[in-house]
Amino acid sequence: AQTVTQSQPEMSVQEAETVTLSCTYDTSESDYYLFWYKQPPSRQMILVIRQEAYKQQNATENRFSVNFQKAAKSFSLKISDSQLGDAAMYFCAYRSLLNTGANSKLTFGKGITLSVRP
Amino acid sequence: DAGVTQSPTHLIKTRGQQVTLRCSPKSGHDTVSWYQQALGQGPQFIFQYYEEEERQRGNFPDRFSGHQFPNYSSELNVNALLLGDSALYLCASSSEQGYTYEQYFGPGTRLTVT
């Protein structure tokens, strides 16, 4: 079974600064997807970024980028030019690709609460 | 284009009662997954429905059951409620077509069991 670990329960960043959120995972599979989801106080889980394991290039979405280290099973999220609206809980999630349908559940980490100081 | 919707928003029940939560998937999606999120924790997978059948199930007791309708909407039923069932219940929809591998979440239903 796959596991996802987010060992930092809380982090804080100054507005306009850069912050990195850490995530490690454990799997015996070679093909999978990794995601970062954001959950603001409104509770709606929003997809921030995704990474296909077969791609060596790190994914980037505007101010959000990842550092994907497949051998180390590490998947960190970097937020540049932090904004007040980035304050939320962030979850790292794993999705197997062994079978597109039956194994499409997401396995989440415990999350990290990010606060942004004005 | 409406996203994933869930009802009700909040619900308060008493131990031993039964509850039904509802979910309408994003337009074009045919698969619905349910997750339980305890306070301060990550979501835990309950089960997934596709073509009106339960396709995969997480580590939850039989008190948790579901249904998917021909229009792809879904219900989550919990019988004999326990205090520990208090949580945010999230519904996520996805499509088996196109291999997007992304799940879109609804705003959740906050269930409180007293």
mmCIF file of C-alpha atoms in Angstrom, chain B:
data_model
loop_
_atom_site.group_PDB
_atom_site.id
_atom_site.type_symbol
_atom_site.label_atom_id
_atom_site.label_comp_id
_atom_site.label_asym_id
_atom_site.label_seq_id
_atom_site.Cartn_x
_atom_site.Cartn_y
_atom_site.Cartn_z
ATOM 1 C CA ASP B 1 -20.423 24.878 -16.022
ATOM 2 C CA ALA B 2 -21.427 23.757 -12.543
ATOM 3 C CA GLY B 3 -18.745 22.083 -10.540
ATOM 4 C CA VAL B 4 -19.267 19.337 -7.998
ATOM 5 C CA THR B 5 -22.140 20.082 -5.660
ATOM 6 C CA GLN B 6 -22.980 18.494 -2.332
ATOM 7 C CA SER B 7 -25.940 18.689 0.000
ATOM 8 C CA PRO B 8 -26.570 19.441 2.730
ATOM 9 C CA THR B 9 -23.789 21.795 3.805
ATOM 10 C CA HIS B 10 -24.084 20.961 7.469
ATOM 11 C CA LEU B 11 -25.854 18.209 9.328
ATOM 12 C CA ILE B 12 -26.293 17.367 13.007
ATOM 13 C CA LYS B 13 -27.361 13.856 13.961
ATOM 14 C CA THR B 14 -27.628 11.780 17.109
ATOM 15 C CA ARG B 15 -25.756 8.566 17.785
ATOM 16 C CA GLY B 16 -27.512 5.568 16.299
ATOM 17 C CA GLN B 17 -29.287 7.536 13.616
ATOM 18 C CA GLN B 18 -28.845 7.163 9.886
ATOM 19 C CA VAL B 19 -27.752 9.858 7.440
ATOM 20 C CA THR B 20 -27.745 10.335 3.670
ATOM 21 C CA LEU B 21 -25.392 12.735 1.914
ATOM 22 C CA ARG B 22 -25.751 13.681 -1.733
ATOM 23 C CA CYS B 23 -23.377 14.595 -4.525
ATOM 24 C CA SER B 24 -23.762 15.784 -8.091
ATOM 25 C CA PRO B 25 -20.628 15.408 -10.204
ATOM 26 C CA LYS B 26 -19.115 17.960 -12.500
ATOM 27 C CA SER B 27 -20.714 18.036 -15.933
ATOM 28 C CA GLY B 28 -19.208 15.332 -18.140
ATOM 29 C CA HIS B 29 -17.906 13.244 -15.249
ATOM 30 C CA ASP B 30 -19.055 9.679 -14.699
ATOM 31 C CA THR B 31 -17.129 8.586 -11.608
ATOM 32 C CA VAL B 32 -17.779 9.632 -8.033
ATOM 33 C CA SER B 33 -15.473 9.059 -5.066
ATOM 34 C CA TRP B 34 -16.261 9.719 -1.427
ATOM 35 C CA TYR B 35 -13.744 10.734 1.222
ATOM 36 C CA GLN B 36 -13.960 11.293 4.968
ATOM 37 C CA GLN B 37 -11.858 14.086 6.420
ATOM 38 C CA ALA B 38 -11.522 14.241 10.198
ATOM 39 C CA LEU B 39 -10.625 17.599 11.712
ATOM 40 C CA GLY B 40 -7.004 18.476 11.025
ATOM 41 C CA GLN B 41 -6.392 15.354 8.943
ATOM 42 C CA GLY B 42 -6.133 14.441 5.287
ATOM 43 C CA PRO B 43 -9.093 12.908 3.460
ATOM 44 C CA GLN B 44 -9.503 9.148 3.700
ATOM 45 C CA PHE B 45 -10.962 7.215 0.765
ATOM 46 C CA ILE B 46 -14.318 5.572 1.502
ATOM 47 C CA PHE B 47 -15.397 4.185 -1.869
ATOM 48 C CA GLN B 48 -15.802 4.939 -5.543
ATOM 49 C CA TYR B 49 -18.756 4.485 -7.886
ATOM 50 C CA TYR B 50 -18.659 3.981 -11.623
ATOM 51 C CA GLU B 51 -21.466 2.764 -13.871
ATOM 52 C CA GLU B 52 -23.742 2.560 -10.821
ATOM 53 C CA GLU B 53 -21.510 0.036 -9.087
ATOM 54 C CA GLU B 54 -19.048 0.268 -6.215
ATOM 55 C CA ARG B 55 -15.714 -0.197 -7.877
ATOM 56 C CA GLN B 56 -13.279 0.193 -5.024
ATOM 57 C CA ARG B 57 -13.603 0.509 -1.275
ATOM 58 C CA GLY B 58 -11.366 1.823 1.432
ATOM 59 C CA ASN B 59 -11.070 0.574 5.001
ATOM 60 C CA PHE B 60 -14.549 1.533 6.191
ATOM 61 C CA PRO B 61 -17.180 -0.693 7.817
ATOM 62 C CA ASP B 62 -20.346 -1.860 6.109
ATOM 63 C CA ARG B 63 -22.249 0.882 7.936
ATOM 64 C CA PHE B 64 -21.007 3.058 5.100
ATOM 65 C CA SER B 65 -22.829 2.367 1.868
ATOM 66 C CA GLY B 66 -23.512 4.222 -1.307
ATOM 67 C CA HIS B 67 -25.361 4.429 -4.519
ATOM 68 C CA GLN B 68 -24.895 5.952 -7.934
ATOM 69 C CA PHE B 69 -27.808 6.922 -10.133
ATOM 70 C CA PRO B 70 -28.083 6.802 -13.943
ATOM 71 C CA ASN B 71 -27.381 10.554 -14.079
ATOM 72 C CA TYR B 72 -24.068 9.848 -12.256
ATOM 73 C CA SER B 73 -25.113 11.580 -9.039
ATOM 74 C CA SER B 74 -24.377 9.674 -5.873
ATOM 75 C CA GLU B 75 -25.442 9.187 -2.278
ATOM 76 C CA LEU B 76 -23.444 8.201 0.776
ATOM 77 C CA ASN B 77 -25.387 6.486 3.542
ATOM 78 C CA VAL B 78 -24.099 5.938 7.049
ATOM 79 C CA ASN B 79 -26.083 3.755 9.452
ATOM 80 C CA ALA B 80 -25.878 3.478 13.238
ATOM 81 C CA LEU B 81 -23.921 6.710 13.547
ATOM 82 C CA LEU B 82 -21.044 6.860 16.024
ATOM 83 C CA LEU B 83 -19.431 9.927 17.550
ATOM 84 C CA GLY B 84 -16.329 9.093 15.521
ATOM 85 C CA ASP B 85 -18.261 9.549 12.286
ATOM 86 C CA SER B 86 -18.199 13.313 12.870
ATOM 87 C CA ALA B 87 -16.174 14.673 9.967
ATOM 88 C CA LEU B 88 -16.225 16.555 6.689
ATOM 89 C CA TYR B 89 -17.423 14.283 3.894
ATOM 90 C CA LEU B 90 -16.036 15.152 0.504
ATOM 91 C CA CYS B 91 -17.286 14.025 -2.850
ATOM 92 C CA ALA B 92 -14.981 14.069 -5.865
ATOM 93 C CA SER B 93 -15.821 13.452 -9.479
ATOM 94 C CA SER B 94 -13.682 12.400 -12.390
ATOM 95 C CA SER B 95 -13.968 11.006 -15.876
ATOM 96 C CA GLU B 96 -12.802 7.681 -17.217
ATOM 97 C CA GLN B 97 -12.380 9.289 -20.606
ATOM 98 C CA GLY B 98 -9.395 11.327 -21.629
ATOM 99 C CA TYR B 99 -7.090 10.088 -18.863
ATOM 100 C CA THR B 100 -6.961 13.412 -17.042
ATOM 101 C CA TYR B 101 -6.391 11.601 -13.726
ATOM 102 C CA GLU B 102 -7.739 14.610 -11.883
ATOM 103 C CA GLN B 103 -10.467 14.547 -9.293
ATOM 104 C CA TYR B 104 -12.600 17.627 -8.714
ATOM 105 C CA PHE B 105 -13.924 18.077 -5.223
ATOM 106 C CA GLY B 106 -17.153 19.485 -3.893
ATOM 107 C CA PRO B 107 -17.358 21.811 -0.874
ATOM 108 C CA GLY B 108 -18.175 18.946 1.446
ATOM 109 C CA THR B 109 -20.838 18.151 4.029
ATOM 110 C CA ARG B 110 -19.943 18.771 7.656
ATOM 111 C CA LEU B 111 -21.506 15.992 9.752
ATOM 112 C CA THR B 112 -21.668 16.345 13.503
ATOM 113 C CA VAL B 113 -22.808 13.374 15.583
ATOM 114 C CA THR B 114 -23.877 14.140 19.154
#
